[in-house]
Coordinates of C-alpha atoms and ligand atoms in Angstrom, one line a residue:
X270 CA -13.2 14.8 -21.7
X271 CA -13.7 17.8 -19.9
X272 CA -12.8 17.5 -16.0
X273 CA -15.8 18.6 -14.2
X274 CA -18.0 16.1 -16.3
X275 CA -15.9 13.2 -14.7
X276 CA -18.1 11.0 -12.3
X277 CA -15.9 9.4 -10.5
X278 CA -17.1 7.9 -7.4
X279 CA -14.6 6.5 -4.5
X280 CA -16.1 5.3 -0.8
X281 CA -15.0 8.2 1.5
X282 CA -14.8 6.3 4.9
X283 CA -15.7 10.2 6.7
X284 CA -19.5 10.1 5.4
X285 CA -19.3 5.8 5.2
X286 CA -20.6 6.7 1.5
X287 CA -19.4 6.6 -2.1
X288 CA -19.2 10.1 -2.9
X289 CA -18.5 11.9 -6.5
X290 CA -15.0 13.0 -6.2
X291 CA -14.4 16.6 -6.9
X292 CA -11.0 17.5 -6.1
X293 CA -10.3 21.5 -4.7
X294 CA -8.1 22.5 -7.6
X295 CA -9.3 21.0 -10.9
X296 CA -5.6 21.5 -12.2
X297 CA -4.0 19.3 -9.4
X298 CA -5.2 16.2 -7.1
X299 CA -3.4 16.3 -3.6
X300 CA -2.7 13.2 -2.0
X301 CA -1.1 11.2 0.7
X302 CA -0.4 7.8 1.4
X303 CA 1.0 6.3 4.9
X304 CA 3.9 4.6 3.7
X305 CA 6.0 2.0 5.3
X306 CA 7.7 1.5 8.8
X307 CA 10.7 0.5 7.9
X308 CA 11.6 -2.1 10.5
X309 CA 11.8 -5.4 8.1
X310 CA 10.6 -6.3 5.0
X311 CA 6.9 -5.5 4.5
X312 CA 4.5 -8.3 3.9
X313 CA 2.2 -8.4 0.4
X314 CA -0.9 -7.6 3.0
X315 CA 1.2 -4.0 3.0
X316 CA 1.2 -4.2 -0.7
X317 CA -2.1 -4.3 -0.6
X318 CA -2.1 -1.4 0.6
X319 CA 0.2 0.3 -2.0
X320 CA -1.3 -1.3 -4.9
X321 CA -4.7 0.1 -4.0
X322 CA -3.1 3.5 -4.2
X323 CA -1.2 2.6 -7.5
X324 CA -4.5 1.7 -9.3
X325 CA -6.5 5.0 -7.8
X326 CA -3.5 7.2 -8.9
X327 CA -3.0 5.6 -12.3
X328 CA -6.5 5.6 -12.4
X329 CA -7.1 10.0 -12.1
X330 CA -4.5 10.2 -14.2
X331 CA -6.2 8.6 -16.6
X332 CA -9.3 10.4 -15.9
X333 CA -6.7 13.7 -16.9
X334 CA -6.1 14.6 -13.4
X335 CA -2.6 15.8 -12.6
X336 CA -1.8 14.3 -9.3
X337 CA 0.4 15.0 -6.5
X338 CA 1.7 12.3 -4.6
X339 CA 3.4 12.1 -1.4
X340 CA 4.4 8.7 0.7
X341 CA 6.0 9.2 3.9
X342 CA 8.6 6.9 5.2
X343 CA 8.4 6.7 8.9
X344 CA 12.4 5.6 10.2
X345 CA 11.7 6.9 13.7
X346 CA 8.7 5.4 15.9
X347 CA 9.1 2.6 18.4
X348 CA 9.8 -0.4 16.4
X349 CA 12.8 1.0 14.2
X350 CA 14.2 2.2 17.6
X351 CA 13.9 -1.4 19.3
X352 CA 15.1 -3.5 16.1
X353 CA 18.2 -1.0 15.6
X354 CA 19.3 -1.6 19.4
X355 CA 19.0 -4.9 19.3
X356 CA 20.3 -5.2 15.7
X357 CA 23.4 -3.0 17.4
X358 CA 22.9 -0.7 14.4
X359 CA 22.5 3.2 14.0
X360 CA 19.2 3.8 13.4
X361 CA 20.0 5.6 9.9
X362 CA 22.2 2.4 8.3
X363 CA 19.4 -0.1 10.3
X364 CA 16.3 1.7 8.3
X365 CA 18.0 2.6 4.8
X366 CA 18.1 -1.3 4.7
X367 CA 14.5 -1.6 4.5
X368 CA 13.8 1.3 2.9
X369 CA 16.0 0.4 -0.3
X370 CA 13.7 -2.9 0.1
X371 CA 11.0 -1.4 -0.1
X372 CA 11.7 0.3 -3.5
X373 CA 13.4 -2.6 -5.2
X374 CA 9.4 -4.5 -4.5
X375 CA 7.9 -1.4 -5.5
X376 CA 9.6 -1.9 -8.7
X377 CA 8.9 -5.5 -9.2
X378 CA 5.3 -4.9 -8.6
X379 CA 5.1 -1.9 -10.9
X380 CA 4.2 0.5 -8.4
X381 CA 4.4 4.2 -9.8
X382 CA 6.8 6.0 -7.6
X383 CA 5.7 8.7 -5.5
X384 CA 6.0 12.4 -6.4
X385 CA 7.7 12.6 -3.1
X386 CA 8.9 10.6 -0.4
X387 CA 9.1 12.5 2.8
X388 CA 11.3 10.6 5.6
X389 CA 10.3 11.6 9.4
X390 CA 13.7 12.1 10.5
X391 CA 13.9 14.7 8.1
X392 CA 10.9 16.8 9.3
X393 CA 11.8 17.3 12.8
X394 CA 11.6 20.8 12.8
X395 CA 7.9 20.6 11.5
X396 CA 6.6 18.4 13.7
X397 CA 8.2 20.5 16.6
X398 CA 6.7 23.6 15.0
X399 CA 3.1 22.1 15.3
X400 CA 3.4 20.6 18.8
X401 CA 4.1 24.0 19.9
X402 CA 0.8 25.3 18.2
X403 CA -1.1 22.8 19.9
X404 CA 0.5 23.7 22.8
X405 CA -0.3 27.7 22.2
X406 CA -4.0 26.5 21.9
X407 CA -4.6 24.6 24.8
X408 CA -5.1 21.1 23.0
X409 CA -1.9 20.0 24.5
X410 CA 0.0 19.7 27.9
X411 CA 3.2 18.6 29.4
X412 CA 2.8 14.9 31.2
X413 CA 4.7 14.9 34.3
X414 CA 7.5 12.6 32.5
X415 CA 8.0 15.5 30.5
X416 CA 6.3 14.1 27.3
X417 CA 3.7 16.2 25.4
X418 CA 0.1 14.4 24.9
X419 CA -3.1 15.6 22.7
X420 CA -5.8 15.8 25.1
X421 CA -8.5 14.1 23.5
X422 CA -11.3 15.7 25.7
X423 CA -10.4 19.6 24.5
X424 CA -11.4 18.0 20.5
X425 CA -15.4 18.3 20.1
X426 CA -14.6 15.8 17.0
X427 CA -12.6 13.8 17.7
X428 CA -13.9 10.0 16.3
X429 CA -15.1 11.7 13.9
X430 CA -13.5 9.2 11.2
X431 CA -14.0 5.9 13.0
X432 CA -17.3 6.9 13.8
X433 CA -16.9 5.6 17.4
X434 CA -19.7 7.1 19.7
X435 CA -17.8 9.7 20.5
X436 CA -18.8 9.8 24.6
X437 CA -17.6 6.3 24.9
X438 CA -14.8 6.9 23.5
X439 CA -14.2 10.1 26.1
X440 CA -15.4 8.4 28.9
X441 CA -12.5 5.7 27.9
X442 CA -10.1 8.0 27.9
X443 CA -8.9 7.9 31.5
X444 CA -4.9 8.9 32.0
X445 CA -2.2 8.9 28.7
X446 CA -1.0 6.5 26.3
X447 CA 3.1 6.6 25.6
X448 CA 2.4 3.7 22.7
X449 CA 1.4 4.8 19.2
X450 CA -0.9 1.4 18.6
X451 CA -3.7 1.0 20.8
X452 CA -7.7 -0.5 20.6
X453 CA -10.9 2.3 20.9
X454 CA -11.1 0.4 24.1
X455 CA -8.0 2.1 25.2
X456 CA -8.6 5.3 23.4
X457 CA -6.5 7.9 25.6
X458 CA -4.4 10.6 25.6
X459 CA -1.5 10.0 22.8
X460 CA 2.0 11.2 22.8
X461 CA 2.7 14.1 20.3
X462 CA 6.0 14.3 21.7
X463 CA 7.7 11.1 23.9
X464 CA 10.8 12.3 26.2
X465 CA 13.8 10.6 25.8
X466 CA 14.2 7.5 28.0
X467 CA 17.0 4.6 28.0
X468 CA 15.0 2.4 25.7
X469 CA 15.5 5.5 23.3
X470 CA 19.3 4.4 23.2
X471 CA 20.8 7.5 21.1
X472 CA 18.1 8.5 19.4
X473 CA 17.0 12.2 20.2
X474 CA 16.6 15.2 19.1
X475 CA 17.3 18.0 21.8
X476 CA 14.4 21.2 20.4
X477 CA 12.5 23.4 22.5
X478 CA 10.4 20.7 23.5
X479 CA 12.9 19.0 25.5
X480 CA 15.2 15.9 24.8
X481 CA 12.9 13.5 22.8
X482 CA 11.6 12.2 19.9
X483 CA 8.3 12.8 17.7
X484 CA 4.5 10.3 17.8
X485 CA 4.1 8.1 15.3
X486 CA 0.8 10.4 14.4
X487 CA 2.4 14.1 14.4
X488 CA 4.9 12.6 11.7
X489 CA 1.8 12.5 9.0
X490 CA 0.3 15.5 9.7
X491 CA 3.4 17.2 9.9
X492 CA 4.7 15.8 6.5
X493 CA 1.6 15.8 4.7
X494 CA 0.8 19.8 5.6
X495 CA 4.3 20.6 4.5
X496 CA 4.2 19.3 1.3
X497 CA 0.5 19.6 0.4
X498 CA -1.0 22.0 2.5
X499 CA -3.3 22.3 5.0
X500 CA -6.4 21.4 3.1
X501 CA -5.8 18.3 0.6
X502 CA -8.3 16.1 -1.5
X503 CA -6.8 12.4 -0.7
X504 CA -5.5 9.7 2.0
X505 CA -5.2 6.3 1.6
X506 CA -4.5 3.4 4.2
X507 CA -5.3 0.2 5.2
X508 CA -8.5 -0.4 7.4
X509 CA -6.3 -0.8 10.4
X510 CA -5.3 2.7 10.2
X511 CA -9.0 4.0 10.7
X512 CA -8.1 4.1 14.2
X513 CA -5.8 5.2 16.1
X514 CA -3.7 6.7 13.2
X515 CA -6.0 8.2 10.8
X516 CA -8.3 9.7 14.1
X517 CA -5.6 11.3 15.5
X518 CA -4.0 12.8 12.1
X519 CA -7.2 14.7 11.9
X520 CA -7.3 15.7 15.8
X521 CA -3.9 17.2 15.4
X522 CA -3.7 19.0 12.3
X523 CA -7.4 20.1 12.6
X524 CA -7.0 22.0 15.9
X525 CA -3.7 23.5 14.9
X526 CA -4.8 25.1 11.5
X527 CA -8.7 25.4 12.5
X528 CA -8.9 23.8 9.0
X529 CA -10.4 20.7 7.5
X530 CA -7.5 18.5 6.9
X531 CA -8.8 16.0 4.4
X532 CA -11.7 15.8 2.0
X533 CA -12.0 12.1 1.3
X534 CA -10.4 9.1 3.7
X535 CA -9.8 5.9 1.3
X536 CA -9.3 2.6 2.9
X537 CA -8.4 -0.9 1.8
X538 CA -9.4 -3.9 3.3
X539 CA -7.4 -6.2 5.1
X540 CA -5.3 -9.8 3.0
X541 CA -6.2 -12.2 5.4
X542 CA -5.2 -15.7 6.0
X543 CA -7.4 -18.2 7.3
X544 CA -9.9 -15.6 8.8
X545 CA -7.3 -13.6 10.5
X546 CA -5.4 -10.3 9.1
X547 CA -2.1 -11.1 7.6
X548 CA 0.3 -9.5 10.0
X549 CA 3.9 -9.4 11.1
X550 CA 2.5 -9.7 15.0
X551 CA 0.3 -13.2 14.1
X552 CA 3.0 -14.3 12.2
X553 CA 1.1 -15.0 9.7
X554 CA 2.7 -13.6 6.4
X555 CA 4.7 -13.6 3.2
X556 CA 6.8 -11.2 1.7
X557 CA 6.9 -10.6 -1.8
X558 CA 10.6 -12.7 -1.8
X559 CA 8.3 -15.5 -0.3
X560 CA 6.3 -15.5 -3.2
X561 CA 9.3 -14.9 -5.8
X562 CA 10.6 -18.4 -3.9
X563 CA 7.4 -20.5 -4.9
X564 CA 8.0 -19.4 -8.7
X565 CA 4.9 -16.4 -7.8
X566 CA 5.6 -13.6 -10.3
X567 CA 4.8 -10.0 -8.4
X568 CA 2.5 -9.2 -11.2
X569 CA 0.3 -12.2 -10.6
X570 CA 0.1 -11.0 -7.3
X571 CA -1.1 -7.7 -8.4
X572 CA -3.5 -9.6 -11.3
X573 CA -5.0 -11.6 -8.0
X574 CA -5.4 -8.2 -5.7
X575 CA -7.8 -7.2 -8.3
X576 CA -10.0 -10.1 -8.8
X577 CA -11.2 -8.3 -5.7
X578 CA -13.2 -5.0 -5.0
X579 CA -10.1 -3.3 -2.2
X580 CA -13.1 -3.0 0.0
X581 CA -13.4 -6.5 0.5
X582 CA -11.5 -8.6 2.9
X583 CA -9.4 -11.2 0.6
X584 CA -8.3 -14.2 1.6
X585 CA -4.8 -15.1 0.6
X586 CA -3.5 -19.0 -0.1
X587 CA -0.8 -19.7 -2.7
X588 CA -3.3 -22.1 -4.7
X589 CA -5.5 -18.6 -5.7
X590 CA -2.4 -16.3 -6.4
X591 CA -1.2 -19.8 -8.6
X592 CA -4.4 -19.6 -10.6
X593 CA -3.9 -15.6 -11.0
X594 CA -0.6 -16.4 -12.2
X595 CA -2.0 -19.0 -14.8
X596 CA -4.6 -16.6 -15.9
X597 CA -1.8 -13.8 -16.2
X598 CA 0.2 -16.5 -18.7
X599 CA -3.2 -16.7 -20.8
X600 CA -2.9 -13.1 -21.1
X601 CA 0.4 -12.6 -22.0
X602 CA -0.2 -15.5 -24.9
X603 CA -3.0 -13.6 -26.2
X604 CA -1.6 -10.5 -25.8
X605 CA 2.0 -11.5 -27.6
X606 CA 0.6 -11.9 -31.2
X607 CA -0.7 -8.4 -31.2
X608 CA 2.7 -7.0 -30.6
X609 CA 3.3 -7.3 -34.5
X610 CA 0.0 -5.7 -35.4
X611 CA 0.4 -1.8 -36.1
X612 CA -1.7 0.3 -33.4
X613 CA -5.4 0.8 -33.8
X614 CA -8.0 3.4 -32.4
X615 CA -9.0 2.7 -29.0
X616 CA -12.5 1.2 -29.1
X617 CA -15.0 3.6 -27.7
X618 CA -17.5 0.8 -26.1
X619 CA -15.1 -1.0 -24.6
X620 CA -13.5 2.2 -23.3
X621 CA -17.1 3.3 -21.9
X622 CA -18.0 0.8 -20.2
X623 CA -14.1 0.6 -18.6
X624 CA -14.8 3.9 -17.2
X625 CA -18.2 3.0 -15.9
X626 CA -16.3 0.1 -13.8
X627 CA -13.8 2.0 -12.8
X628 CA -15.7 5.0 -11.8
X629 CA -18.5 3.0 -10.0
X630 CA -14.9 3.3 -6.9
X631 CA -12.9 1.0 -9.0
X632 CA -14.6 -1.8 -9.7
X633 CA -11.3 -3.5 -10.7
X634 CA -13.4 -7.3 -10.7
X635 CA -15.7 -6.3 -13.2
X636 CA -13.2 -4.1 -15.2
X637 CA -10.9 -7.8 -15.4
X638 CA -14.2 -9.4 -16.8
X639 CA -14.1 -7.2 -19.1
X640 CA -10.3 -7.0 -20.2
X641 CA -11.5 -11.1 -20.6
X642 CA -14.4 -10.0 -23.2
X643 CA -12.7 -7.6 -25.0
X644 CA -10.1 -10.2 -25.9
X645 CA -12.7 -12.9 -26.6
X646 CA -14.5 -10.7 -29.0
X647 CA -13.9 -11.6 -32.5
X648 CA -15.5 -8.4 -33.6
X649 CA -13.1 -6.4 -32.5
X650 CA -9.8 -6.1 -35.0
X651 CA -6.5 -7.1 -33.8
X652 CA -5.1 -3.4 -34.0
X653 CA -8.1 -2.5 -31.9
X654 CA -7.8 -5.0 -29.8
X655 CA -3.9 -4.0 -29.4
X656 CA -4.5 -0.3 -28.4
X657 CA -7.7 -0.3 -26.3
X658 CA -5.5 -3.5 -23.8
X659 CA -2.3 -0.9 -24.1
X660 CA -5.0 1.9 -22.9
X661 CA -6.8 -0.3 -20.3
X662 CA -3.1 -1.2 -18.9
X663 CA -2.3 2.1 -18.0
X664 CA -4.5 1.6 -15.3
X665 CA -4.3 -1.7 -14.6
X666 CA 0.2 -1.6 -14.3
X667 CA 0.4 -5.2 -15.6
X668 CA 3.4 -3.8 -18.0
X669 CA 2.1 -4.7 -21.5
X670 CA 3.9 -2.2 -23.4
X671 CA 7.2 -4.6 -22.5
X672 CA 5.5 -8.3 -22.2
X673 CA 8.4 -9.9 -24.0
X674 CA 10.0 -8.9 -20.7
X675 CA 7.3 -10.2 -18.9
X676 CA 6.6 -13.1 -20.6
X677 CA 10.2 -13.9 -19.9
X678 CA 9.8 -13.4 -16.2
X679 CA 6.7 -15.7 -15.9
X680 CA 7.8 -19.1 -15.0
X681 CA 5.1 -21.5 -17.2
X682 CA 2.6 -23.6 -15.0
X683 CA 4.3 -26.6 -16.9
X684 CA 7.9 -25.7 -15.4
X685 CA 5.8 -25.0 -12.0
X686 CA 4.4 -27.9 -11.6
X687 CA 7.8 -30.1 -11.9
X688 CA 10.1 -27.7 -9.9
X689 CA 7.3 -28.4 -7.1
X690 CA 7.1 -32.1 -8.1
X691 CA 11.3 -32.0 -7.8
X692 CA 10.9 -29.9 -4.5
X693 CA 9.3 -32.3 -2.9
X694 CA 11.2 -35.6 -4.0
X695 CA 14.3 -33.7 -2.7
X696 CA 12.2 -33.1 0.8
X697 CA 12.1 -36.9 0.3
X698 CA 15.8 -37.3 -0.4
X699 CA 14.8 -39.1 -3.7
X700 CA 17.8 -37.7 -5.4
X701 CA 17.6 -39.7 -8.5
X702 CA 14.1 -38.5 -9.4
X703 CA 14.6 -34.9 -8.3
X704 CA 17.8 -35.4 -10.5
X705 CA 15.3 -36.1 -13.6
X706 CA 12.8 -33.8 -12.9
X707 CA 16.0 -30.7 -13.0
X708 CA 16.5 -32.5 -16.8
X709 CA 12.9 -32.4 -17.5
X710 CA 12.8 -28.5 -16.6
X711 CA 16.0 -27.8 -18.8
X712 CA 15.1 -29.1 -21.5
X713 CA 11.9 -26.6 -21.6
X714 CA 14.3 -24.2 -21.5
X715 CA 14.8 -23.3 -17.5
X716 CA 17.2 -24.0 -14.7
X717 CA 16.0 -24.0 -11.1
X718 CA 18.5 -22.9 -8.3
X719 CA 17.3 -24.5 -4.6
X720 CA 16.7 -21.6 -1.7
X721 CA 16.4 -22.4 1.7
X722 CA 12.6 -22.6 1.7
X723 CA 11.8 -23.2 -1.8
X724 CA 13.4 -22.3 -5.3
X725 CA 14.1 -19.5 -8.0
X726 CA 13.2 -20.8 -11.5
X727 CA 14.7 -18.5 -14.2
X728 CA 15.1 -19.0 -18.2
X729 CA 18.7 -20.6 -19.1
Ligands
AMP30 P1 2.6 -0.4 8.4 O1 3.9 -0.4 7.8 O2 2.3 -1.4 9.5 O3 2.2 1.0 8.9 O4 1.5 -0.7 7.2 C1 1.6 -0.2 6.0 C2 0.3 -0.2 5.3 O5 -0.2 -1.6 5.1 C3 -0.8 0.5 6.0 O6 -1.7 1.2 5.1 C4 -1.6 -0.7 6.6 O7 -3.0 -0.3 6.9 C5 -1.5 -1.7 5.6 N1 -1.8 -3.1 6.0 C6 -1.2 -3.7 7.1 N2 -1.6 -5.0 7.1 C7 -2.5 -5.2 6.1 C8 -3.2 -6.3 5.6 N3 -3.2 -7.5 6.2 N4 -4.0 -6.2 4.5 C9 -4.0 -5.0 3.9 N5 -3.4 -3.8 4.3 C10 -2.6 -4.0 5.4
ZN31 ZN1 0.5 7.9 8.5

């Protein structure tokens, strides 16, 4: 299919419309993704996140597109600094930790790796380089405790993105803000730069700025100029990023290059629990490991993430992601037979109407309806059947082309059910029965080893 007849249309969060996506250079998509603060573990509301950008990138390149994917990894901000202190850790060894975390679940969830990740620490000199810029062109000044803030006043757009009125937020903005995370109601002037003070321990970097370290903001733009320009098509967040971050991103690189930064803004909607947005501050959330303890395979995670459109909040419990998981098994079972069947051509209706889901800003509920079809339909031959799931799956990431593997890695509801039944007779100190119901699950062919909140189930 020829490029510039693709329709796709994605919801750019700038115009609050879905527009048709038509990136600068057909040859090559640019895009960014704020990646993780490496401070602890992230929770699956972050993989959110990250799996919304897997499915749009696996999804262009589908479409033909050639993409270009940076993530940034941001080791240096306030958290990482206070966790490493208190940790009595360098900063380095304290956020490598995470950050080889981080890509052992990326893995697990079948998250495409990034063209390239870009760590903060390493782009000093960039950041620097901008600040000064800023500073050149009178967007910038020197607060008397010798840190360097973005005057918010001196941007005639800024709010542009979170479509704040843009006089309330000015009239707001009374003094300077040293933190990176603050409400509209406390829009201010931010810190671009944030001199060194004791709470900084040893982390510094003495430039022409003075003895400090980098915003959490100027990192992004900094990174995501360096290694895709000053102009690029995509960025992707979660909602929560709208404001502060994403806002002042734009204010920053947009006054230093007299540029447009960014064509279109994508944003996810927040995994909530109970009504409230799973995060590490409510206390509120699960990590992938979490999950892996209540016999959760990462890919049913991901199968559940799409049974909703990433612009709608989702509410997470461990009963839905169970039922994902259990409709996951029913595709692996239908999918297992086919494995033997020689490849097919890719059928062309189901193929359409696939786009025409995907397209509408990837419409990944309805596309799952009709992976669910497509296998029901006895009209369709097995070889078919075979090569248009392979084809749909390159979008999707469940990992088809290897489900023995994955079949092997999905604990059966069966086996589930008893290790739960076993969990909770141990909770009750009935030993004997928990004792029968550890038979029971070996003799279908699994052993389950107890963890300190739950249990790891795996074939024997
Ligand atoms: P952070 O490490 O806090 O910067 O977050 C990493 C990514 O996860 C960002 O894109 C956030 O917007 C996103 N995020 C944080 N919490 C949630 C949540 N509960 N649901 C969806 N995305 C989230
Ligand atoms: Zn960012």
């Amino acid at each position: 299919m020829a490029l510039n007849d693709k329709k796709i249309k994605l919801y750019n969060t700038l115009s609050r419309e879905k527009e048709d996506f038509l990136p600068m250079h057909l040859e090559e998509v640019r895009m960014y993704t704020c990646g993780p603060t490496v401070y602890n573990y992230p929770h699956i509301g972050n993989y959110r996140a990250y799996i919304f950008t897997d499915i749009l990138k696996r999804y262009l390149k589908y479409s033909d597109y050639n993409v270009k994917h940076v993530m940034n990894i941001t080791d240096v901000d306030d958290k990482t600094i206070r966790d490493s202190i208190a940790q009595k850790k360098s900063l380095k060894e304290f956020t490598e930790f995470y950050t080889l975390e981080f890509f052992k679940d990326r893995e697990s969830l079948n998250i495409e790796q990034a063209d390239i990740y870009t760590k903060a620490t390493n782009h000093i000199e960039e950041m620097v380089q901008m600040i000064e810029i800023l500073l050149d062109k009178g967007y910038a000044y020197k607060g008397d405790d010798g840190s360097i803030y973005f005057n918010i006043k001196k941007d005639p757009n800024y709010g542009k993105l979170s479509h704040f009125k843009l006089e309330d937020l000015k009239n707001n903005a009374q003094g300077r803000l040293k933190n990176d995370e603050y409400e509209k109601e406390n829009a201010q002037d931010f810190a671009l730069w944030k001199a060194w003070d004791a709470n900084d321990g040893d982390v510094f970097w003495d430039t022409s700025l003075g003895k400090g370290r980098p915003g959490w903001h100027i990192e992004c733009s900094a990174m995501s100029i360096k290694n895709l320009g000053e102009t690029f098509d995509i960025h992707t967040g979660g909602v929560d990023l709208i404001f502060p971050h994403h806002e002042n991103e734009i204010a920053q690189s947009e006054c230093a290059t007299g540029k447009k930064f960014v064509k279109y803004w994508l944003h996810n909607e927040h995994l909530m629990v109970n009504g409230k947005k799973m995060s590490k501050s409510a206390g509120n959330f699960y990590t992938l490991r979490d999950l892996i303890e209540k016999g959760i395979n990462p890919i049913a995670f991901r199968y559940w993430l799409y049974t909703g459109h990433y612009r709608t909040k989702v509410n997470f419990t461990l009963e839905s992601v169970k039922g994902a998981q259990i409709a996951l098994e029913r595709l692996i079972k239908a999918f297992m037979p086919l494995m033997d069947v020689t490849n097919g051509i890719i059928n062309q209706e189901y193929k359409k109407e696939f786009i025409e889901c995907m397209d509408d800003d990837l419409n990944t509920p309805k596309a799952i309806a009709l992976l669910w079809q497509l296998i029901a339909d006895v009209s369709v031959s097995d070889s078919e059947k075979k090569s248009t799931l392979l084809d749909f799956d390159k979008v999707f990431g469940f990992g088809l082309d290897k489900v023995k593997k994955l079949s092997d890695e999905i604990i059966p509801e069966q086996v589930l059910a008893i290790a739960e039944e076993r969990k909770l007779a141990r909770d009750n100190k009935e030993f004997r029965k928990s004792d029968e119901l550890r038979a029971e699950i070996n003799s279908l062919g699994y052993e389950v080893k107890d963890l300190p909140n739950g249990f790891k189930i795996s074939k024997l």
